[in-house]
């Protein structure tokens, strides 16, 4: 995975290490600027009503969809005084979309429609197939990147991937 060097002031203090980027909270600045601005104050962790913001590498905040979904409430952004999270008008929170991987039970021939039932945006549909179980079809245009389908998947087959 790509690594980003800590900012120059960290270098001058002698803290030479790299930070592995994770899924930053919504409306985060680009990774290099984010790491430069974020003071690791934990205000976003405490502000998130869904408790999905947790410590990532170097104690920088990351989103863990295994804990729930992002409601895009923006509470983390408002809590971020250094403005490492910054919500510009009409700006998308992130470029993440759900992607169904090969561990999907339906793809193994087992009837399962959990993700389709959980998705409040009808972004995952199941098309009936002759001679096999229905397979999930994800519409990236409809998916808003909330991550609600990640945790309920019994096979942990859904990942949130950046399409930006
Ligand atoms: S937008 Fe709201 S739900 Fe999403 S990570 Fe921020 S505080 Fe949590
Ligand atoms: S509130 Fe802002 S500065 Fe504080 S840990 Fe979260 S992103 Fe970093
Ligand atoms: S991320 Fe949200 S909108 Fe996208 S498929 Fe999953 S539940 Fe539906």
mmCIF file of C-alpha atoms and ligand atoms in Angstrom:
data_model
loop_
_atom_site.group_PDB
_atom_site.id
_atom_site.type_symbol
_atom_site.label_atom_id
_atom_site.label_comp_id
_atom_site.label_asym_id
_atom_site.label_seq_id
_atom_site.Cartn_x
_atom_site.Cartn_y
_atom_site.Cartn_z
ATOM 1 C CA UNK A 1 0.000 0.000 0.000
ATOM 2 C CA UNK A 2 1.122 3.545 -0.722
ATOM 3 C CA UNK A 3 2.814 5.405 2.119
ATOM 4 C CA UNK A 4 2.946 9.125 2.698
ATOM 5 C CA UNK A 5 5.877 10.795 4.404
ATOM 6 C CA UNK A 6 5.184 12.835 7.483
ATOM 7 C CA UNK A 7 5.481 16.601 6.974
ATOM 8 C CA UNK A 8 8.762 18.458 7.104
ATOM 9 C CA UNK A 9 8.242 19.763 10.617
ATOM 10 C CA UNK A 10 8.000 16.159 11.834
ATOM 11 C CA UNK A 11 11.215 15.413 9.976
ATOM 12 C CA UNK A 12 12.980 18.338 11.651
ATOM 13 C CA UNK A 13 11.880 17.075 15.050
ATOM 14 C CA UNK A 14 13.489 13.790 14.210
ATOM 15 C CA UNK A 15 10.248 11.794 13.896
ATOM 16 C CA UNK A 16 11.101 10.043 10.661
ATOM 17 C CA UNK A 17 8.403 7.563 9.753
ATOM 18 C CA UNK A 18 5.690 7.077 7.215
ATOM 19 C CA UNK A 19 1.951 6.794 7.666
ATOM 20 C CA UNK A 20 -0.065 4.222 5.795
ATOM 21 C CA UNK A 21 -3.156 5.995 4.503
ATOM 22 C CA UNK A 22 -6.494 4.543 5.514
ATOM 23 C CA UNK A 23 -10.032 5.549 4.674
ATOM 24 C CA UNK A 24 -9.997 9.046 6.104
ATOM 25 C CA UNK A 25 -13.189 10.602 7.487
ATOM 26 C CA UNK A 26 -15.476 12.273 4.939
ATOM 27 C CA UNK A 27 -14.438 15.557 3.348
ATOM 28 C CA UNK A 28 -10.794 14.954 4.322
ATOM 29 C CA UNK A 29 -8.119 16.939 2.514
ATOM 30 C CA UNK A 30 -5.853 15.093 0.089
ATOM 31 C CA UNK A 31 -3.656 12.667 2.029
ATOM 32 C CA UNK A 32 -0.418 14.664 2.161
ATOM 33 C CA UNK A 33 -2.185 17.845 3.286
ATOM 34 C CA UNK A 34 -4.393 15.889 5.642
ATOM 35 C CA UNK A 35 -1.444 14.349 7.462
ATOM 36 C CA UNK A 36 0.188 17.771 7.633
ATOM 37 C CA UNK A 37 -2.852 19.436 9.201
ATOM 38 C CA UNK A 38 -4.314 16.706 11.387
ATOM 39 C CA UNK A 39 -3.142 17.108 14.975
ATOM 40 C CA UNK A 40 -4.559 13.708 15.997
ATOM 41 C CA UNK A 41 -6.746 15.499 18.525
ATOM 42 C CA UNK A 42 -9.438 12.764 18.320
ATOM 43 C CA UNK A 43 -12.259 15.334 18.109
ATOM 44 C CA UNK A 44 -13.669 13.589 15.034
ATOM 45 C CA UNK A 45 -13.641 10.217 16.802
ATOM 46 C CA UNK A 46 -15.598 11.666 19.690
ATOM 47 C CA UNK A 47 -18.016 13.591 17.448
ATOM 48 C CA UNK A 48 -19.094 10.714 15.199
ATOM 49 C CA UNK A 49 -22.547 9.507 16.328
ATOM 50 C CA UNK A 50 -22.014 6.254 14.426
ATOM 51 C CA UNK A 51 -18.666 5.591 16.167
ATOM 52 C CA UNK A 52 -17.099 4.587 12.868
ATOM 53 C CA UNK A 53 -14.083 6.891 13.144
ATOM 54 C CA UNK A 54 -11.234 5.086 14.864
ATOM 55 C CA UNK A 55 -7.457 5.289 15.179
ATOM 56 C CA UNK A 56 -5.542 4.225 12.106
ATOM 57 C CA UNK A 57 -1.823 4.034 11.514
ATOM 58 C CA UNK A 58 0.043 6.662 13.542
ATOM 59 C CA UNK A 59 -3.197 7.390 15.472
ATOM 60 C CA UNK A 60 -4.549 9.350 12.514
ATOM 61 C CA UNK A 61 -8.314 8.911 12.101
ATOM 62 C CA UNK A 62 -9.753 6.353 9.703
ATOM 63 C CA UNK A 63 -13.275 5.148 9.018
ATOM 64 C CA UNK A 64 -14.083 1.538 9.903
ATOM 65 C CA UNK A 65 -17.204 0.423 8.051
ATOM 66 C CA UNK A 66 -17.098 -2.792 10.058
ATOM 67 C CA UNK A 67 -18.604 -0.675 12.859
ATOM 68 C CA UNK A 68 -21.414 0.866 10.844
ATOM 69 C CA UNK A 69 -22.257 3.367 8.149
ATOM 70 C CA UNK A 70 -21.541 7.023 7.558
ATOM 71 C CA UNK A 71 -24.698 9.125 7.642
ATOM 72 C CA UNK A 72 -22.819 12.117 6.191
ATOM 73 C CA UNK A 73 -24.007 14.200 9.130
ATOM 74 C CA UNK A 74 -20.779 16.230 9.004
ATOM 75 C CA UNK A 75 -20.298 16.250 12.789
ATOM 76 C CA UNK A 76 -16.672 15.148 12.365
ATOM 77 C CA UNK A 77 -16.007 18.038 9.998
ATOM 78 C CA UNK A 78 -17.488 20.565 12.396
ATOM 79 C CA UNK A 79 -15.392 19.172 15.231
ATOM 80 C CA UNK A 80 -12.138 19.454 13.275
ATOM 81 C CA UNK A 81 -10.608 22.773 14.314
ATOM 82 C CA UNK A 82 -7.416 22.462 12.212
ATOM 83 C CA UNK A 83 -9.680 21.977 9.150
ATOM 84 C CA UNK A 84 -8.062 18.737 8.059
ATOM 85 C CA UNK A 85 -11.680 17.853 7.281
ATOM 86 C CA UNK A 86 -13.286 20.586 5.220
ATOM 87 C CA UNK A 87 -16.754 20.526 3.730
ATOM 88 C CA UNK A 88 -16.992 22.684 0.629
ATOM 89 C CA UNK A 89 -20.475 23.351 -0.658
ATOM 90 C CA UNK A 90 -21.741 20.543 -2.913
ATOM 91 C CA UNK A 91 -18.418 18.665 -2.503
ATOM 92 C CA UNK A 92 -18.781 14.879 -2.370
ATOM 93 C CA UNK A 93 -17.673 13.396 0.974
ATOM 94 C CA UNK A 94 -15.365 10.939 -0.758
ATOM 95 C CA UNK A 95 -14.994 8.937 -3.945
ATOM 96 C CA UNK A 96 -15.814 5.619 -2.249
ATOM 97 C CA UNK A 97 -18.201 3.104 -3.742
ATOM 98 C CA UNK A 98 -19.080 -0.391 -2.596
ATOM 99 C CA UNK A 99 -17.634 -3.336 -4.513
ATOM 100 C CA UNK A 100 -18.684 -6.963 -4.120
ATOM 101 C CA UNK A 101 -15.753 -9.389 -4.085
ATOM 102 C CA UNK A 102 -15.339 -13.061 -4.850
ATOM 103 C CA UNK A 103 -16.124 -14.211 -1.288
ATOM 104 C CA UNK A 104 -19.796 -13.291 -1.921
ATOM 105 C CA UNK A 105 -21.976 -16.259 -0.931
ATOM 106 C CA UNK A 106 -24.264 -15.857 -3.945
ATOM 107 C CA UNK A 107 -21.218 -16.112 -6.193
ATOM 108 C CA UNK A 108 -20.456 -19.416 -4.432
ATOM 109 C CA UNK A 109 -23.950 -20.660 -5.234
ATOM 110 C CA UNK A 110 -25.485 -19.923 -1.806
ATOM 111 C CA UNK A 111 -28.724 -17.910 -1.693
ATOM 112 C CA UNK A 112 -28.038 -14.582 0.070
ATOM 113 C CA UNK A 113 -29.476 -11.104 -0.485
ATOM 114 C CA UNK A 114 -28.417 -9.383 2.726
ATOM 115 C CA UNK A 115 -26.630 -6.467 1.064
ATOM 116 C CA UNK A 116 -29.534 -5.762 -1.262
ATOM 117 C CA UNK A 117 -31.960 -5.732 1.639
ATOM 118 C CA UNK A 118 -29.788 -3.419 3.733
ATOM 119 C CA UNK A 119 -29.057 -0.844 1.031
ATOM 120 C CA UNK A 120 -31.444 2.054 1.524
ATOM 121 C CA UNK A 121 -30.622 3.394 -1.931
ATOM 122 C CA UNK A 122 -31.453 0.272 -3.915
ATOM 123 C CA UNK A 123 -27.954 0.337 -5.356
ATOM 124 C CA UNK A 124 -27.659 -3.465 -5.141
ATOM 125 C CA UNK A 125 -30.164 -5.489 -7.112
ATOM 126 C CA UNK A 126 -30.464 -9.224 -7.612
ATOM 127 C CA UNK A 127 -31.294 -10.419 -11.065
ATOM 128 C CA UNK A 128 -32.825 -13.935 -11.172
ATOM 129 C CA UNK A 129 -30.780 -16.464 -13.141
ATOM 130 C CA UNK A 130 -31.890 -19.694 -14.719
ATOM 131 C CA UNK A 131 -30.039 -22.607 -13.128
ATOM 132 C CA UNK A 132 -28.330 -20.587 -10.382
ATOM 133 C CA UNK A 133 -28.922 -18.237 -7.462
ATOM 134 C CA UNK A 134 -29.410 -14.540 -8.172
ATOM 135 C CA UNK A 135 -26.183 -12.528 -8.116
ATOM 136 C CA UNK A 136 -25.747 -9.022 -6.705
ATOM 137 C CA UNK A 137 -25.417 -6.250 -9.259
ATOM 138 C CA UNK A 138 -24.139 -3.004 -7.852
ATOM 139 C CA UNK A 139 -24.899 0.275 -9.577
ATOM 140 C CA UNK A 140 -22.000 2.641 -8.798
ATOM 141 C CA UNK A 141 -24.039 5.632 -9.961
ATOM 142 C CA UNK A 142 -26.666 4.965 -7.295
ATOM 143 C CA UNK A 143 -24.250 3.949 -4.505
ATOM 144 C CA UNK A 144 -23.575 6.938 -2.273
ATOM 145 C CA UNK A 145 -20.634 5.329 -0.456
ATOM 146 C CA UNK A 146 -22.330 5.108 2.943
ATOM 147 C CA UNK A 147 -20.817 1.692 3.732
ATOM 148 C CA UNK A 148 -24.020 0.339 5.307
ATOM 149 C CA UNK A 149 -23.711 -2.916 3.350
ATOM 150 C CA UNK A 150 -20.174 -3.712 4.571
ATOM 151 C CA UNK A 151 -20.750 -4.945 8.141
ATOM 152 C CA UNK A 152 -23.935 -7.016 7.571
ATOM 153 C CA UNK A 153 -22.396 -9.106 4.758
ATOM 154 C CA UNK A 154 -21.987 -12.589 6.302
ATOM 155 C CA UNK A 155 -18.975 -13.323 4.083
ATOM 156 C CA UNK A 156 -17.186 -9.957 4.491
ATOM 157 C CA UNK A 157 -17.275 -9.772 0.722
ATOM 158 C CA UNK A 158 -17.966 -6.051 0.350
ATOM 159 C CA UNK A 159 -15.200 -3.471 0.285
ATOM 160 C CA UNK A 160 -15.388 0.273 -0.113
ATOM 161 C CA UNK A 161 -13.145 1.295 -2.980
ATOM 162 C CA UNK A 162 -12.153 4.671 -4.273
ATOM 163 C CA UNK A 163 -13.291 5.359 -7.798
ATOM 164 C CA UNK A 164 -11.752 8.841 -7.792
HETATM 165 S S1 LIG B 1 -20.148 12.409 8.686
HETATM 166 FE FE1 LIG B 1 -21.125 11.877 10.631
HETATM 167 S S2 LIG B 1 -21.456 9.642 10.540
HETATM 168 FE FE2 LIG B 1 -19.959 10.177 8.935
HETATM 169 S S3 LIG B 1 -17.931 9.870 9.893
HETATM 170 FE FE3 LIG B 1 -18.478 12.057 10.134
HETATM 171 S S4 LIG B 1 -19.472 12.168 12.143
HETATM 172 FE FE4 LIG B 1 -19.446 9.993 11.533
HETATM 173 S S1 LIG B 2 -10.687 16.364 14.366
HETATM 174 FE FE1 LIG B 2 -9.352 16.935 12.604
HETATM 175 S S2 LIG B 2 -7.315 17.309 13.541
HETATM 176 FE FE2 LIG B 2 -8.527 16.162 15.062
HETATM 177 S S3 LIG B 2 -7.999 13.969 14.687
HETATM 178 FE FE3 LIG B 2 -9.880 14.445 13.479
HETATM 179 S S4 LIG B 2 -9.107 15.023 11.416
HETATM 180 FE FE4 LIG B 2 -7.349 15.152 12.860
HETATM 181 S S1 LIG B 3 -22.357 1.696 0.232
HETATM 182 FE FE1 LIG B 3 -24.446 2.314 0.889
HETATM 183 S S2 LIG B 3 -25.465 3.034 -1.011
HETATM 184 FE FE2 LIG B 3 -23.611 1.870 -1.633
HETATM 185 S S3 LIG B 3 -24.359 -0.234 -2.017
HETATM 186 FE FE3 LIG B 3 -23.637 -0.164 0.138
HETATM 187 S S4 LIG B 3 -25.488 0.353 1.368
HETATM 188 FE FE4 LIG B 3 -25.948 0.833 -0.797
#
